[in-house]
C-alpha cells in the first residue's frame, strides 16, 4: 500500500524566513502534486511535478521532485503571512497510462506565518 | 468555464437518514473522483468514475456508500443510514482523463450528522 508522509506536520515561522516541507512516498511514482488548502476551503493546485529532477517555482514557493529518493520538497522563501495555510502533497499511481488515477495524499503540513 | 460544482455545500442529517451529494465536473471532463476529509486529516480516496462506469471503488466503505455517474446529470455520492462517523468534508474532483494529468477539485460538501 502506498504511503505518503509529510514533515513537519505543523510549522510556525516568522515572516521573512525560509523553510522546507518534505514529502516522502513509499513506492515508485513519476507524478507528484502540491496543493494548498485554507481553513474550510477546497484545494488549490500549486504544482504538478511530472519527472525526476523537475523543479517549479511560483512566487515564494518552489517545488522539486527526486523520484529515485522518492522525495519531493516545497521550499518557502521569505515567508509572508498570506502563505499561512495547510499544504498537501499527493502522489498519482497511474504510471504511464496517460490518464489520471486516484491520488494518495500526505498528512498535510499546517503552516503558520507570524508577523 | 465554470469549475467543478458541488451541492449542497453544507448538509445536516440525523443519524439513520440518507445523504446525497452531487458533483458536476468541469466542462469537457469525463472522469470524476470522490475524496473524504475527516477533521484535521488529509484527503482519502473513495471512488473513481467515468460516465456510467465505476473504475475504482477501492476506497469506498463496503456498506451504506454508493456512487454513480450517469450518462446525463451529475455524479452522486449516496450515503445510507448515516452515522456520526460519516461527518466529514466530501470533495469531488474531475479530470479530462486522457492526456491531462491534473485533477481539479470542487468546493466540497460538509456533512454533519447529528
JSON list of C-alpha atoms in Angstrom, two decimals, chain A residues 4-8 19-24 34 71-75 89 107 109:
[
{"chain": "A", "resi": 4, "resn": "UNK", "atom": "CA", "xyz": [2.84, 9.35, 1.70]},
{"chain": "A", "resi": 5, "resn": "UNK", "atom": "CA", "xyz": [4.38, 11.15, 4.64]},
{"chain": "A", "resi": 6, "resn": "UNK", "atom": "CA", "xyz": [4.98, 14.81, 5.15]},
{"chain": "A", "resi": 7, "resn": "UNK", "atom": "CA", "xyz": [7.05, 16.59, 7.68]},
{"chain": "A", "resi": 8, "resn": "UNK", "atom": "CA", "xyz": [6.76, 18.65, 9.62]},
{"chain": "A", "resi": 19, "resn": "UNK", "atom": "CA", "xyz": [11.83, 26.80, 5.27]},
{"chain": "A", "resi": 20, "resn": "UNK", "atom": "CA", "xyz": [11.30, 23.47, 3.51]},
{"chain": "A", "resi": 21, "resn": "UNK", "atom": "CA", "xyz": [8.46, 20.97, 3.73]},
{"chain": "A", "resi": 22, "resn": "UNK", "atom": "CA", "xyz": [9.30, 17.37, 2.88]},
{"chain": "A", "resi": 23, "resn": "UNK", "atom": "CA", "xyz": [7.15, 14.73, 1.25]},
{"chain": "A", "resi": 24, "resn": "UNK", "atom": "CA", "xyz": [8.27, 11.09, 1.18]},
{"chain": "A", "resi": 34, "resn": "UNK", "atom": "CA", "xyz": [1.28, 20.02, -4.25]},
{"chain": "A", "resi": 71, "resn": "UNK", "atom": "CA", "xyz": [11.14, 12.66, -2.17]},
{"chain": "A", "resi": 72, "resn": "UNK", "atom": "CA", "xyz": [9.59, 15.98, -3.02]},
{"chain": "A", "resi": 73, "resn": "UNK", "atom": "CA", "xyz": [10.26, 19.29, -1.32]},
{"chain": "A", "resi": 74, "resn": "UNK", "atom": "CA", "xyz": [8.30, 22.51, -1.11]},
{"chain": "A", "resi": 75, "resn": "UNK", "atom": "CA", "xyz": [10.60, 25.39, -0.30]},
{"chain": "A", "resi": 89, "resn": "UNK", "atom": "CA", "xyz": [1.46, 16.65, -1.34]},
{"chain": "A", "resi": 107, "resn": "UNK", "atom": "CA", "xyz": [-0.86, 14.04, 6.09]},
{"chain": "A", "resi": 109, "resn": "UNK", "atom": "CA", "xyz": [1.68, 20.47, 6.84]}
]
